Coordinates of C-alpha atoms in Angstrom, one line a residue:
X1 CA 128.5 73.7 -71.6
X2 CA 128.5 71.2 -68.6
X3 CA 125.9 71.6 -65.9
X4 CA 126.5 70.9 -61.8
X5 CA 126.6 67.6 -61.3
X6 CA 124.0 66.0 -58.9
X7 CA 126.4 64.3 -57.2
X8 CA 127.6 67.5 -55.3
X9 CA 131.2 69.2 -55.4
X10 CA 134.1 67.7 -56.9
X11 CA 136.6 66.8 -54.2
X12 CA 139.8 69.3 -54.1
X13 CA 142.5 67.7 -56.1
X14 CA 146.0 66.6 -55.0
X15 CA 149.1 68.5 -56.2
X16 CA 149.7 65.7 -58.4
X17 CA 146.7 65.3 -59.7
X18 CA 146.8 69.1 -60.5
X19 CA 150.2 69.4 -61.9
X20 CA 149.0 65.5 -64.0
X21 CA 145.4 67.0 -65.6
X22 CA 146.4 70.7 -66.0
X23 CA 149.4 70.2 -67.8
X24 CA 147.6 67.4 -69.6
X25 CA 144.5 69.8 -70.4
X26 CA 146.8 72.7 -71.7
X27 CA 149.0 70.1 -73.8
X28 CA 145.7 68.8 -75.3
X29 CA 144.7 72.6 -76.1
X30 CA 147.6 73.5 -77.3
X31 CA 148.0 70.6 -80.1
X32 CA 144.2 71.0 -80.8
X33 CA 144.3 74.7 -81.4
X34 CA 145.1 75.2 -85.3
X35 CA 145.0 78.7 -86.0
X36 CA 146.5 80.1 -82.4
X37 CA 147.9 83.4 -83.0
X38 CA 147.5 87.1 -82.9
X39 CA 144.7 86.4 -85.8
X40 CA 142.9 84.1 -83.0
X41 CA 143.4 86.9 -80.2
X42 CA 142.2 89.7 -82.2
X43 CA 139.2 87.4 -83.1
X44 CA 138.8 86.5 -79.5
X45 CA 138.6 90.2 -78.3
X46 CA 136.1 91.0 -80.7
X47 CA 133.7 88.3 -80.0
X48 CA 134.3 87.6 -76.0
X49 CA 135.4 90.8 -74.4
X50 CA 133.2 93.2 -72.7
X51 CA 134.4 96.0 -71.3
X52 CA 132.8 99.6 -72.3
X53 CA 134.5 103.0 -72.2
X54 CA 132.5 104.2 -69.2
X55 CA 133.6 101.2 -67.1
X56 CA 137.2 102.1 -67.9
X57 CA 136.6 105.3 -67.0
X58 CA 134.9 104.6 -63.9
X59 CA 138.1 102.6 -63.3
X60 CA 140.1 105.3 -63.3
X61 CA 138.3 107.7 -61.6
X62 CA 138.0 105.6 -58.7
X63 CA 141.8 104.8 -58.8
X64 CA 142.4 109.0 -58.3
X65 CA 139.7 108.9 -55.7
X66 CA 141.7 106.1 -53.4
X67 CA 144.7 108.2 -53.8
X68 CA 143.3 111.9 -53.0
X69 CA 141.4 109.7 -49.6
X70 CA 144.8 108.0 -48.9
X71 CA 146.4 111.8 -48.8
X72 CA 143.9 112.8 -47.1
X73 CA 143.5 109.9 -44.6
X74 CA 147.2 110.7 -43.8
X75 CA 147.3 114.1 -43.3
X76 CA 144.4 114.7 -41.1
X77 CA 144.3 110.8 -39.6
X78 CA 147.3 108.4 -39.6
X79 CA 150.3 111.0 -38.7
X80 CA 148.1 113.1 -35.7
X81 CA 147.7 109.8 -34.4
X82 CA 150.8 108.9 -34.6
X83 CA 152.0 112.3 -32.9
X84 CA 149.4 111.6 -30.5
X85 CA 150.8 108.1 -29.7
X86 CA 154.2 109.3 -30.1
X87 CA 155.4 106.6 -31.9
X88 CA 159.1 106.9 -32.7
X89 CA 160.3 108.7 -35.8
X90 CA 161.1 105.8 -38.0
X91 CA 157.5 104.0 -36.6
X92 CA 155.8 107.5 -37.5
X93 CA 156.5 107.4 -41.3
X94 CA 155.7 103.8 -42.3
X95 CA 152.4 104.0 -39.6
X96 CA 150.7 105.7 -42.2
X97 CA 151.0 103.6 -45.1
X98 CA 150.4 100.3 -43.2
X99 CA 147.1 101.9 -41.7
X100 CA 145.6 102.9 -45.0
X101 CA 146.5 99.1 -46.4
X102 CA 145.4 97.5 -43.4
X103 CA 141.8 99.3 -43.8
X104 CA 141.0 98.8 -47.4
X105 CA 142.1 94.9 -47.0
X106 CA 139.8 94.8 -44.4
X107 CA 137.1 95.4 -45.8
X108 CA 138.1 94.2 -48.9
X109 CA 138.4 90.8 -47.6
X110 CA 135.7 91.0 -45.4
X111 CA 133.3 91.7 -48.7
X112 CA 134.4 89.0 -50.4
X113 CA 133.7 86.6 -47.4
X114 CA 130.7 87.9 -47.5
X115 CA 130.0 87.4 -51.2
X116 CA 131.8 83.4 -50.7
X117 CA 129.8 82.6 -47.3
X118 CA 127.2 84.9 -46.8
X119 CA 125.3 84.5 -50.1
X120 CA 124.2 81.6 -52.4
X121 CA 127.5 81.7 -54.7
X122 CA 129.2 77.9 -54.5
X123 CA 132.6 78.8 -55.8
X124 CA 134.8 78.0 -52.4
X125 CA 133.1 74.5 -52.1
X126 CA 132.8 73.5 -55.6
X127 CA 135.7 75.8 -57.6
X128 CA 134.5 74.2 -60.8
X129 CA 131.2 75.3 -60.6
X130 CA 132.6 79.4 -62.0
X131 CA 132.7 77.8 -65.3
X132 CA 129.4 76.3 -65.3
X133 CA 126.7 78.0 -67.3
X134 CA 129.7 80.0 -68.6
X135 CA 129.1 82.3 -71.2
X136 CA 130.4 85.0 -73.7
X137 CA 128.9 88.4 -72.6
X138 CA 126.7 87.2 -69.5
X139 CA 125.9 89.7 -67.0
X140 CA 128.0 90.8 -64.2
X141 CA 125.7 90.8 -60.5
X142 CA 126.0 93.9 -58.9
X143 CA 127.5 92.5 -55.8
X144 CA 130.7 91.6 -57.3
X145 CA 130.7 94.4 -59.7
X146 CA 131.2 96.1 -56.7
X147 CA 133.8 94.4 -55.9
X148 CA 135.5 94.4 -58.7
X149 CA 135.3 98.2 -59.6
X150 CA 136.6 99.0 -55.9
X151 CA 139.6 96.2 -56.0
X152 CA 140.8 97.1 -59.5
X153 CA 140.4 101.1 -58.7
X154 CA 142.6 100.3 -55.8
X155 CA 145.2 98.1 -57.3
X156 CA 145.1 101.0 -60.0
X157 CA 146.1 103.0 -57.3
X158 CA 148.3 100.9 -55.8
X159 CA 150.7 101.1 -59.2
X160 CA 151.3 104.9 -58.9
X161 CA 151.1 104.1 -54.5
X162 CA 154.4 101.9 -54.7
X163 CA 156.4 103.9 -57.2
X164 CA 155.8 107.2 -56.0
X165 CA 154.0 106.5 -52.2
X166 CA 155.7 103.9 -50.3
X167 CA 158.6 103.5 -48.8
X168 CA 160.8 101.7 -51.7
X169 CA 161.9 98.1 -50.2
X170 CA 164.1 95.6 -52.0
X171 CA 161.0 93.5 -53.3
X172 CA 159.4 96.8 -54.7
X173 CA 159.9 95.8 -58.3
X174 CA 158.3 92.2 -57.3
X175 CA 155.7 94.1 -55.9
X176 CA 155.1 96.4 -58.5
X177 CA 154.8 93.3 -60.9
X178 CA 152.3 91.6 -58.3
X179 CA 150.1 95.0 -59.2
X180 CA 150.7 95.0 -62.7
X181 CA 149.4 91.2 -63.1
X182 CA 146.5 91.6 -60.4
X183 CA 145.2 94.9 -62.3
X184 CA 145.2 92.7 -65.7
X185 CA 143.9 90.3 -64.3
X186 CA 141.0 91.8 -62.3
X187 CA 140.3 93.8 -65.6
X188 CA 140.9 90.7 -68.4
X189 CA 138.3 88.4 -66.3
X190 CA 135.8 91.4 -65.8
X191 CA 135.3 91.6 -69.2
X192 CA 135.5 88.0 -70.6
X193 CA 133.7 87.2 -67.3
X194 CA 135.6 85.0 -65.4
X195 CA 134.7 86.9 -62.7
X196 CA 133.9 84.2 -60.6
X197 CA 136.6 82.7 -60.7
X198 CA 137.8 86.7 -59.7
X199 CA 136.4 86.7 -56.0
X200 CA 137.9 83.4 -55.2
X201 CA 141.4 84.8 -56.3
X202 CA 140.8 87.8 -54.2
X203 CA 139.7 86.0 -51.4
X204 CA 142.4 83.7 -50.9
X205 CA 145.1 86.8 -51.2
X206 CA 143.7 89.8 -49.7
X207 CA 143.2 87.9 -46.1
X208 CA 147.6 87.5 -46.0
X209 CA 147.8 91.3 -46.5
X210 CA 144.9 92.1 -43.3
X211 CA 147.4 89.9 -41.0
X212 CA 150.5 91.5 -42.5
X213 CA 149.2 95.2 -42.3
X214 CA 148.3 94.0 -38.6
X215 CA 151.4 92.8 -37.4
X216 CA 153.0 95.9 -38.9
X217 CA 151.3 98.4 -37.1
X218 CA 151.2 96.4 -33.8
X219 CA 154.7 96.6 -34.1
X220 CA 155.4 100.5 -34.7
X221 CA 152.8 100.7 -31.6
X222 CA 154.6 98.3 -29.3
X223 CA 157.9 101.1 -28.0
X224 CA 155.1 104.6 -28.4
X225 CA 155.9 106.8 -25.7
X226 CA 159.2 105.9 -25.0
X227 CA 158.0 102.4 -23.1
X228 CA 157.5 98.9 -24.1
X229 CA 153.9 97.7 -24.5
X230 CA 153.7 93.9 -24.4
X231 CA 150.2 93.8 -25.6
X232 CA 151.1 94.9 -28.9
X233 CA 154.2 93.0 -28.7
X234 CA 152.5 90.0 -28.4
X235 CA 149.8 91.1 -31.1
X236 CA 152.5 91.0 -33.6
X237 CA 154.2 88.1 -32.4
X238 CA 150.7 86.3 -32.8
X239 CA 149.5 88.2 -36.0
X240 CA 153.4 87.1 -37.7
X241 CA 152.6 83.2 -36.7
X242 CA 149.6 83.8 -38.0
X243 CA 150.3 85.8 -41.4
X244 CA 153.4 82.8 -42.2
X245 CA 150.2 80.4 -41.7
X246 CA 148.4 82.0 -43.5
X247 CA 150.1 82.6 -46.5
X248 CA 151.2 79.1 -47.0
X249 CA 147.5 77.8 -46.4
X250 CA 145.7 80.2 -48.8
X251 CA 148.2 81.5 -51.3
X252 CA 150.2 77.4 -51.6
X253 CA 147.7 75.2 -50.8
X254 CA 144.2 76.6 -51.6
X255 CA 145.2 78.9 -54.2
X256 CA 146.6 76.2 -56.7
X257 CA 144.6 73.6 -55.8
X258 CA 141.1 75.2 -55.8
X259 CA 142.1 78.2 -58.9
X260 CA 144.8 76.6 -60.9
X261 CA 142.8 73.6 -60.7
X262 CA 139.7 75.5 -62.2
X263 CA 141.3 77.0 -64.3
X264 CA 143.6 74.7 -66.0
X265 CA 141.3 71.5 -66.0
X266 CA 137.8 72.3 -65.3
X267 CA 137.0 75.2 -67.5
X268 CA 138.3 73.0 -70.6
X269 CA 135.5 70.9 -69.5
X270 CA 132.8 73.1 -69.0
X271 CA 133.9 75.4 -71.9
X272 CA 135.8 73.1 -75.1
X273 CA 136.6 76.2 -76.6
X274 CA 137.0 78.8 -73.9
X275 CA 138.8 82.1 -75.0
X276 CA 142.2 83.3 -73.6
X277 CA 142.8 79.9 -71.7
X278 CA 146.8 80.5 -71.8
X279 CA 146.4 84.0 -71.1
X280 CA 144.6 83.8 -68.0
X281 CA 146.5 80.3 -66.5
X282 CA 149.7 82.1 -67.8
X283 CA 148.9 85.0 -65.8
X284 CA 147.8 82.7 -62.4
X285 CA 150.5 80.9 -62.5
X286 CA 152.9 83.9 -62.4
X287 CA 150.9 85.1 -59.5
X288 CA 151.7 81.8 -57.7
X289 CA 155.4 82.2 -58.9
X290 CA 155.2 85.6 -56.9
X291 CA 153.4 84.3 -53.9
X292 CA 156.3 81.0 -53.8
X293 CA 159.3 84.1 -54.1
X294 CA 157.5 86.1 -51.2
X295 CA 157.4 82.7 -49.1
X296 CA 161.0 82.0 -49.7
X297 CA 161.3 85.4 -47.6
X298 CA 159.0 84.1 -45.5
X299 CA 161.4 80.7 -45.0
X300 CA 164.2 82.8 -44.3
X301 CA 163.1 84.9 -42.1
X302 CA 162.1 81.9 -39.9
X303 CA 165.4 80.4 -40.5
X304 CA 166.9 83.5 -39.0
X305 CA 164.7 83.7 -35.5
X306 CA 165.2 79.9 -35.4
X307 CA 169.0 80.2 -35.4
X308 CA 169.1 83.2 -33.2
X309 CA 170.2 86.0 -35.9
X310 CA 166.6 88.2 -35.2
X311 CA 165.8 87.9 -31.1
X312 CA 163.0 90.8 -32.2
X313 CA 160.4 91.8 -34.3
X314 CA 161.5 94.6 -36.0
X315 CA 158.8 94.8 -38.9
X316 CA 157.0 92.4 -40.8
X317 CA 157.8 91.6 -44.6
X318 CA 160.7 93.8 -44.1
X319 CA 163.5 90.9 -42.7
X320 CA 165.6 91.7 -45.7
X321 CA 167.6 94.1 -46.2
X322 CA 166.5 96.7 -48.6
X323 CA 169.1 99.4 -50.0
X324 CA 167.8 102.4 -51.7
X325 CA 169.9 105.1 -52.6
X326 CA 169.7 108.0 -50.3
X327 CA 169.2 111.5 -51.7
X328 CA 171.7 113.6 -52.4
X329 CA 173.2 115.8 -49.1
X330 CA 172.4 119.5 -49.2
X331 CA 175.7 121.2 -49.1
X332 CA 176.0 122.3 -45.1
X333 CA 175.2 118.5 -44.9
X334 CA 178.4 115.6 -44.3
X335 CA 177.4 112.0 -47.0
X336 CA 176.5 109.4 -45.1
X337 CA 179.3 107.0 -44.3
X338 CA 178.3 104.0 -47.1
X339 CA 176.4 106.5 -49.2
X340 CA 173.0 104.2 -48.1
X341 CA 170.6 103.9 -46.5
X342 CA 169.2 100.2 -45.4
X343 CA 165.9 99.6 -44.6
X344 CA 165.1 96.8 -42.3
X345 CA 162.9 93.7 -43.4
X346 CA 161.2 91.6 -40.7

């Protein structure tokens, strides 16, 4: 296994340079590996993975517990405030979804900045280094076990959240994909250990999701009380400039370049034989495929306030248009007119 070099981080590659040595390195792997296969998997779980029962189970009792505090954060929190503030009806029911979101990435991100900045681990400055001293079984440090047990708890709950919780939006089966892959993912590097590698991936996504969650709720806040608040008007004009920024710069640029880059090139170097190297890239890469779809929204949307099709802010990540079927009318009720009901995006 390679060591740190002594002449300090590797500078952060080019796009070219990424898409020229990671497809290179996982050509190379692919033609070297001679017996790849479910035989090799199989052998591969046995010998690298590490995950015990309890730890499963801890898993999934913390995924119940964010959903029983998210039902009660909403009961006896989000919508008395909202009453309070006398937001408007259709403000009043997404308020409390956005809130709970915008708390846990909060702090969510804010650990991880911690754990990236405010400790002794290199990974932001020199990615490559989460591969050095690599090795099968190695133990986890508490401070991102932590982490990890509360993000994949949460994204645990964040499955059952989107199918049966939120409000059901046209990129809902996107999203539900997004928490599919981040759950395996938090859970396949936990216990073949790339969890270094982990914190930076979480970093560089959760801080999009604090500006988005922000900019939504600035924006149910802005007409409460049957007036027009300009501070919170501008808060989510800002906080939307901000989250498109955002999202390019950590998710497209740093994301790719700093992970993929890691991932793809680096760990072949530090690690020869490393296990589940197609599984893992396979699964980034789908992630950046996700975060690329989501932009494309993001593109569009600008396209329409540039052109002069949106004049307002109506909410955040919702500037498509998202038709659900409505349920079916009770009998002394009349069907609405198209039978729908569309759900404004941004």
């Amino acid at each position: 296994m390679a060591a740190a070099g002594s002449a300090g981080p590797e500078p952060m590659p080019s796009y070219a340079q990424l898409v020229q040595r990671g497809w290179g390195s996982a050509l190379a792997a692919a033609r070297g590996c001679a017996d790849c296969g479910w035989g090799l998997a199989r052998r591969g779980l046995a010998e690298h993975a590490h995950l015990a029962p309890p730890e499963l189970l801890l898993l999934a009792l913390g995924a119940l517990g964010w959903t029983v505090l998210r039902s009660a954060a909403t009961s006896r929190l989000f919508r008395p405030l909202a009453k309070r503030c006398r937001l408007q009806p259709r403000d009043a029911a997404k308020m409390p979804e956005s809130a709970w979101k915008f708390l846990f990435y909060l702090g969510a991100w804010s650990y991880s900045t911690y754990l990236l900045f405010g400790t002794d681990y290199p990974f932001f400055h020199d990615p490559p280094s989460v591969f050095y001293d690599w090795k099968t079984g190695m133990a986890v440090p508490r401070d991102i076990a932590v982490a990890y047990l509360l993000q994949g708890s949460f994204y645990g709950h964040s499955i059952y959240a989107t199918l049966y919780l939120d409000a059901w939006r046209k990129d809902s089966v996107v999203m539900l994909v997004h928490h599919v892959v981040t759950l395996a993912l938090i859970v396949s590097s936990y216990a073949f250990r790339y969890h270094k590698v982990g914190i930076l991936v979480l970093f560089l996504h959760d801080i999009s999701d604090v500006q988005l969650e922000f900019t939504k709720l600035n924006v149910y806040f802005k007409s409460r009380g049957g007036a027009h608040h300009r501070l919170h008007a501008l808060a989510a004009d800002l906080g939307c400039l901000s989250f498109c920024l955002s999202w390019f710069w950590f998710r497209l640029y740093w994301f790719p370049l700093k992970v993929l880059y890691a991932t793809s090139y680096c760990s072949l170097r530090s690690v020869p034989d490393i296990p589940f190297y197609f599984f893992f890239n396979a699964l980034l890469l789908l992630l950046t495929l996700m975060n690329l779809y989501w932009f494309l929204y993001i593109v569009a949307f600008a396209a329409k306030v540039l052109t002069g099709q949106v004049r307002e802010l109506k909410d955040v990540r919702e500037y498509d248009t998202a038709e659900a079927p409505s349920p079916k009318p009770r009998k002394a009720e009349k069907p609405l007119r198209n039978g729908l009901v569309k759900d404004k995006r941004f």
